[in-house]
Tab-separated table of C-alpha atoms in Angstrom:
chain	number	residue	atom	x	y	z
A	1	UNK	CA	0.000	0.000	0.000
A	2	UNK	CA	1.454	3.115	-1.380
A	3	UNK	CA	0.953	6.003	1.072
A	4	UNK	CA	0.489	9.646	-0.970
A	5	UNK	CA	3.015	12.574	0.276
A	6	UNK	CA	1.892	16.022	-0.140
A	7	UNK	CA	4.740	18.263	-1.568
A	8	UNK	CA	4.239	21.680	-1.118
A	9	UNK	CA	6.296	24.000	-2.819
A	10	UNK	CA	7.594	27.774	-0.936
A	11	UNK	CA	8.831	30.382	-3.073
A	12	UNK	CA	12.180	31.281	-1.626
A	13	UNK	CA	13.719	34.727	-3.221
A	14	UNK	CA	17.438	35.964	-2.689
A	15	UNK	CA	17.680	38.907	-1.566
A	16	UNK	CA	21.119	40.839	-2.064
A	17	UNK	CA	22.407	43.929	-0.392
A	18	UNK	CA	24.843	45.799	-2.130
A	19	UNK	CA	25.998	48.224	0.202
A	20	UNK	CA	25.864	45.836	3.334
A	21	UNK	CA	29.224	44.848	3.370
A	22	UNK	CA	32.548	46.068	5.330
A	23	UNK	CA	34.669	48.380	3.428
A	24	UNK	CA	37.545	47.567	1.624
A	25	UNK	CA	39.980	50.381	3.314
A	26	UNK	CA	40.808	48.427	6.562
A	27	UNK	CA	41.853	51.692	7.825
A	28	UNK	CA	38.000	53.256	8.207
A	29	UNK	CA	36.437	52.223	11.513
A	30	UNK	CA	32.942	50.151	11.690
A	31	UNK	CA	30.397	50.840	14.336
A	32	UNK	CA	27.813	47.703	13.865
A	33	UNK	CA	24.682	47.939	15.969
A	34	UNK	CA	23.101	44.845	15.991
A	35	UNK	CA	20.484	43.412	19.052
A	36	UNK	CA	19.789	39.974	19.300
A	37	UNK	CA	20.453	37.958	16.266
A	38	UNK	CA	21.225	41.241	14.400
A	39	UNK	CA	24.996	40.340	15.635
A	40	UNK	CA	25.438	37.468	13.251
A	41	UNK	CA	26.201	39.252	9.966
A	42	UNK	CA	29.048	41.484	12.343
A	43	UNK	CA	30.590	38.090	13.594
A	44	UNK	CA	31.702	37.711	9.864
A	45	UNK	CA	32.317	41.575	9.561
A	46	UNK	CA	34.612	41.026	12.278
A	47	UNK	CA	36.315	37.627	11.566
A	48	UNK	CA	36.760	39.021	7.820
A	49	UNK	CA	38.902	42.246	9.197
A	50	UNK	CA	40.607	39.963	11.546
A	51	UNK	CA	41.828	37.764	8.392
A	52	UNK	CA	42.766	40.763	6.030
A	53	UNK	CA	44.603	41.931	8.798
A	54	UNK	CA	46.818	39.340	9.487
A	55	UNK	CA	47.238	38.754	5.668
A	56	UNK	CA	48.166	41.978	4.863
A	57	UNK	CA	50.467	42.318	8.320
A	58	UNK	CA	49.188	45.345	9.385
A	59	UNK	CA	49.519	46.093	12.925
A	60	UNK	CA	46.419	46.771	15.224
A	61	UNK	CA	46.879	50.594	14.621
A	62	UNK	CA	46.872	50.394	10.799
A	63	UNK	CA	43.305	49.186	11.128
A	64	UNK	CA	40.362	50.962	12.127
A	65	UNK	CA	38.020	50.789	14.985
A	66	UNK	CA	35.930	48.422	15.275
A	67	UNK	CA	32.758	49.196	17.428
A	68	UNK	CA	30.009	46.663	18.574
A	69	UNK	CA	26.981	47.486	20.141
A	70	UNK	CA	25.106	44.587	20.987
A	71	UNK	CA	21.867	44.063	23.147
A	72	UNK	CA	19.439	41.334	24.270
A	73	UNK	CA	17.354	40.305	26.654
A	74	UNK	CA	19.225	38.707	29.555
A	75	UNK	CA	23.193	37.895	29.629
A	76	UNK	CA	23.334	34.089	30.951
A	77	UNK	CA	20.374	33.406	28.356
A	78	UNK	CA	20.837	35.402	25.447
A	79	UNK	CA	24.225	36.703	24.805
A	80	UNK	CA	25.031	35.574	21.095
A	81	UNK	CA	28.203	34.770	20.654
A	82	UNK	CA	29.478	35.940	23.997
A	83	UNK	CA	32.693	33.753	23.872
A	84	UNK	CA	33.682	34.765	20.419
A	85	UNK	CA	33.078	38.904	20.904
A	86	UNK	CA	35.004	38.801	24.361
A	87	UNK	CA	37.797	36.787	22.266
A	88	UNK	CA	37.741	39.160	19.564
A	89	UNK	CA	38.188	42.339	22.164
A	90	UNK	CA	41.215	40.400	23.421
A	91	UNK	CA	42.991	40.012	20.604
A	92	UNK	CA	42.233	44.200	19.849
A	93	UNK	CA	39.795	43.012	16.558
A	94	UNK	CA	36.891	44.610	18.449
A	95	UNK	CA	37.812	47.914	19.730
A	96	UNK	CA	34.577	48.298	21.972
A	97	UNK	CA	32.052	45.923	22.679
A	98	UNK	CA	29.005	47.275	24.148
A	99	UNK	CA	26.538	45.517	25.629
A	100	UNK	CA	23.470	45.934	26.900
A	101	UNK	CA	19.739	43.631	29.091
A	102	UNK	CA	16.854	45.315	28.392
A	103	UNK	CA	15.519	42.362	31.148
A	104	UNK	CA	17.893	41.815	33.365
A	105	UNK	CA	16.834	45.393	35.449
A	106	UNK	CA	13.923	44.347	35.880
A	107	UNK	CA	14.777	42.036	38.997
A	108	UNK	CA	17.185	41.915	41.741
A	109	UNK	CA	20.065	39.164	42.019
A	110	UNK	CA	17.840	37.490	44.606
A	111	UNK	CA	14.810	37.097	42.175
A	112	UNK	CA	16.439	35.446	39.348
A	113	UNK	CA	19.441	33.691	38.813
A	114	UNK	CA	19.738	35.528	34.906
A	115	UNK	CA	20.574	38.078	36.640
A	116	UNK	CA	24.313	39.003	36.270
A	117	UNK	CA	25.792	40.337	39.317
A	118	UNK	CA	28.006	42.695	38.055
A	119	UNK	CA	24.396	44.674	36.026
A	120	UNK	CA	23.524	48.184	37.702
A	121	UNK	CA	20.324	49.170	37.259
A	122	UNK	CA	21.578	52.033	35.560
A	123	UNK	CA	23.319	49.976	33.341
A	124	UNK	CA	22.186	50.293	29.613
A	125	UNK	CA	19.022	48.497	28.566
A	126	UNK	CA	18.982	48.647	25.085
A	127	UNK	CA	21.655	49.686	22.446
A	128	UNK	CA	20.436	53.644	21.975
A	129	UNK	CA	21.500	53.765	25.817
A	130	UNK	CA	24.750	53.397	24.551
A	131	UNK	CA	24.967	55.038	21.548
A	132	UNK	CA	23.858	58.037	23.740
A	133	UNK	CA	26.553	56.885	26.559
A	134	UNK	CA	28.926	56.731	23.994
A	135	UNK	CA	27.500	59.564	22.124
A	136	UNK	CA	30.679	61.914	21.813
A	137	UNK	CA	33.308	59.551	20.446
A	138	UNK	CA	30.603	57.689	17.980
A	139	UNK	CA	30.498	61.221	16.089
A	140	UNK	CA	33.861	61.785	15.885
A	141	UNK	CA	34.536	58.017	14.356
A	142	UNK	CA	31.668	59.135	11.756
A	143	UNK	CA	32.953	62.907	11.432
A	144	UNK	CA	36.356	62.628	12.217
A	145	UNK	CA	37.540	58.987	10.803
A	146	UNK	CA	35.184	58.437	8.280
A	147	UNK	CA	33.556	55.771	10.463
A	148	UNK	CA	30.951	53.132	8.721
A	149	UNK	CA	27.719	52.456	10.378
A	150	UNK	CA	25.627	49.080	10.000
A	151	UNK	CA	22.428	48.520	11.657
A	152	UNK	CA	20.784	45.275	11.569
A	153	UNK	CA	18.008	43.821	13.783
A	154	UNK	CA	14.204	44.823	13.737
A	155	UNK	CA	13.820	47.466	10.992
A	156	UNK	CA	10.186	48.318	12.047
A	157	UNK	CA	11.297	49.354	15.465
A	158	UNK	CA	15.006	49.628	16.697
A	159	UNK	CA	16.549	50.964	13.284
A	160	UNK	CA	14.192	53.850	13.857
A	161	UNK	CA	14.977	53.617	17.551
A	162	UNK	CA	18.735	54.406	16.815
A	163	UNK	CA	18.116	56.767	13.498
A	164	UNK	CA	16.654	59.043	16.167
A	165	UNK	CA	19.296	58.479	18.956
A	166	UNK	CA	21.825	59.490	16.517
A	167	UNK	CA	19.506	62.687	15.950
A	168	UNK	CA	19.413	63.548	19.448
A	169	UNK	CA	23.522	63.271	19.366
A	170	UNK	CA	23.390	66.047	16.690
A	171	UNK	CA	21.223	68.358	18.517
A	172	UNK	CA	23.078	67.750	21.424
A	173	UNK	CA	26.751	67.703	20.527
A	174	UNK	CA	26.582	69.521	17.154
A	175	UNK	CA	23.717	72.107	18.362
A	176	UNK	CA	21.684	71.302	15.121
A	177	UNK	CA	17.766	71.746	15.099
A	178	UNK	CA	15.791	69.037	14.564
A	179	UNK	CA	15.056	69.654	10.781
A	180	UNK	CA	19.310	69.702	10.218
A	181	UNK	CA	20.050	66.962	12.340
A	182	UNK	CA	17.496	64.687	9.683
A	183	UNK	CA	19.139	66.366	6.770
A	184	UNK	CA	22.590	65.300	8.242
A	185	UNK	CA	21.780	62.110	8.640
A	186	UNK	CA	19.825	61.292	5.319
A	187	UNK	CA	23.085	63.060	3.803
A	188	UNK	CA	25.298	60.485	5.696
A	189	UNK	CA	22.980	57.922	4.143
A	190	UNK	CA	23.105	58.841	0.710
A	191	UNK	CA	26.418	59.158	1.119
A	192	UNK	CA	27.075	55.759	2.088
């Protein structure tokens, strides 16, 4: 007796991305913002620079920055590729990795044992509380060095989320009005 399988077929599409890609001139600085599994693309951002590095034997101050700003929902649960990022800082292929747990405020050490002990609750909860934190020396990687910035996570919320943080750095470090601060960035953008 012959049983019957249903096939179904899904229409998969590729999708490629010209412009997301690290730039070929090791020497300008990345800033990658990317919450939850938004990191994944930047572990291979990262791991590419750390090979064309080595290949080319350039020294850690031939090669730009490297910043990481990474966030998630509780450290002992969801920190992607902890291991890897921490090894990466060690060997100076990250420059800065921040991190932040939009959860892990919300109880004390006693309540929960996600909590990690060493997390203030003034620590950062998501990744705009660092961009602001960090605020200063972002804009002079972008002004200054020429810095490259990749966002990737949830593009309905947290791109927007961090298009308007780096808005607010304008008004507040550059003095712009709100109106220049949107033409600055969608200049940066067209830019590239």
């Amino acid at each position: 007796q012959q049983s019957k399988v249903n096939i179904s077929k899904i229409p998969i599409f590729l999708r490629s991305n010209q412009y997301f890609h690290p730039p070929a001139d090791l020497a300008t600085p990345l800033i990658m913002i990317g919450p939850g599994t938004g990191v994944a693309p930047f572990i291979g951002f990262i791991q590419h620079r750390q090979i064309q590095r080595t290949q080319a034997g350039l020294s850690l101050e031939d090669v730009g920055e490297s910043w990481l700003l990474f966030g998630c929902r509780h450290r002992q649960r969801d920190f992607l590729f902890q291991t890897e990022l921490e090894q990466f800082v060690h060997t100076g292929t990250l420059s800065r990795l921040l991190v932040s747990f939009s959860r892990d405020q919300d109880q004390s050490p006693d309540q929960s044992p996600d909590q990690s002990p060493d997390q203030s609750p003034d620590a950062p909860r998501y990744v705009q509380d660092n961009i602001r934190l960090h605020g200063k020396d972002l804009l002079r990687l972008i002004e200054e060095r020429g810095a490259c910035v990749y966002v990737c996570g949830d593009a309905k919320n947290m791109a927007r989320n961090v298009q308007e943080t780096f808005v607010e750095l304008l008004k507040q470090h550059k003095g712009l009005d709100q109106k220049d601060a949107e033409v600055y960035m969608m200049r940066l953008r067209l830019d590239r």
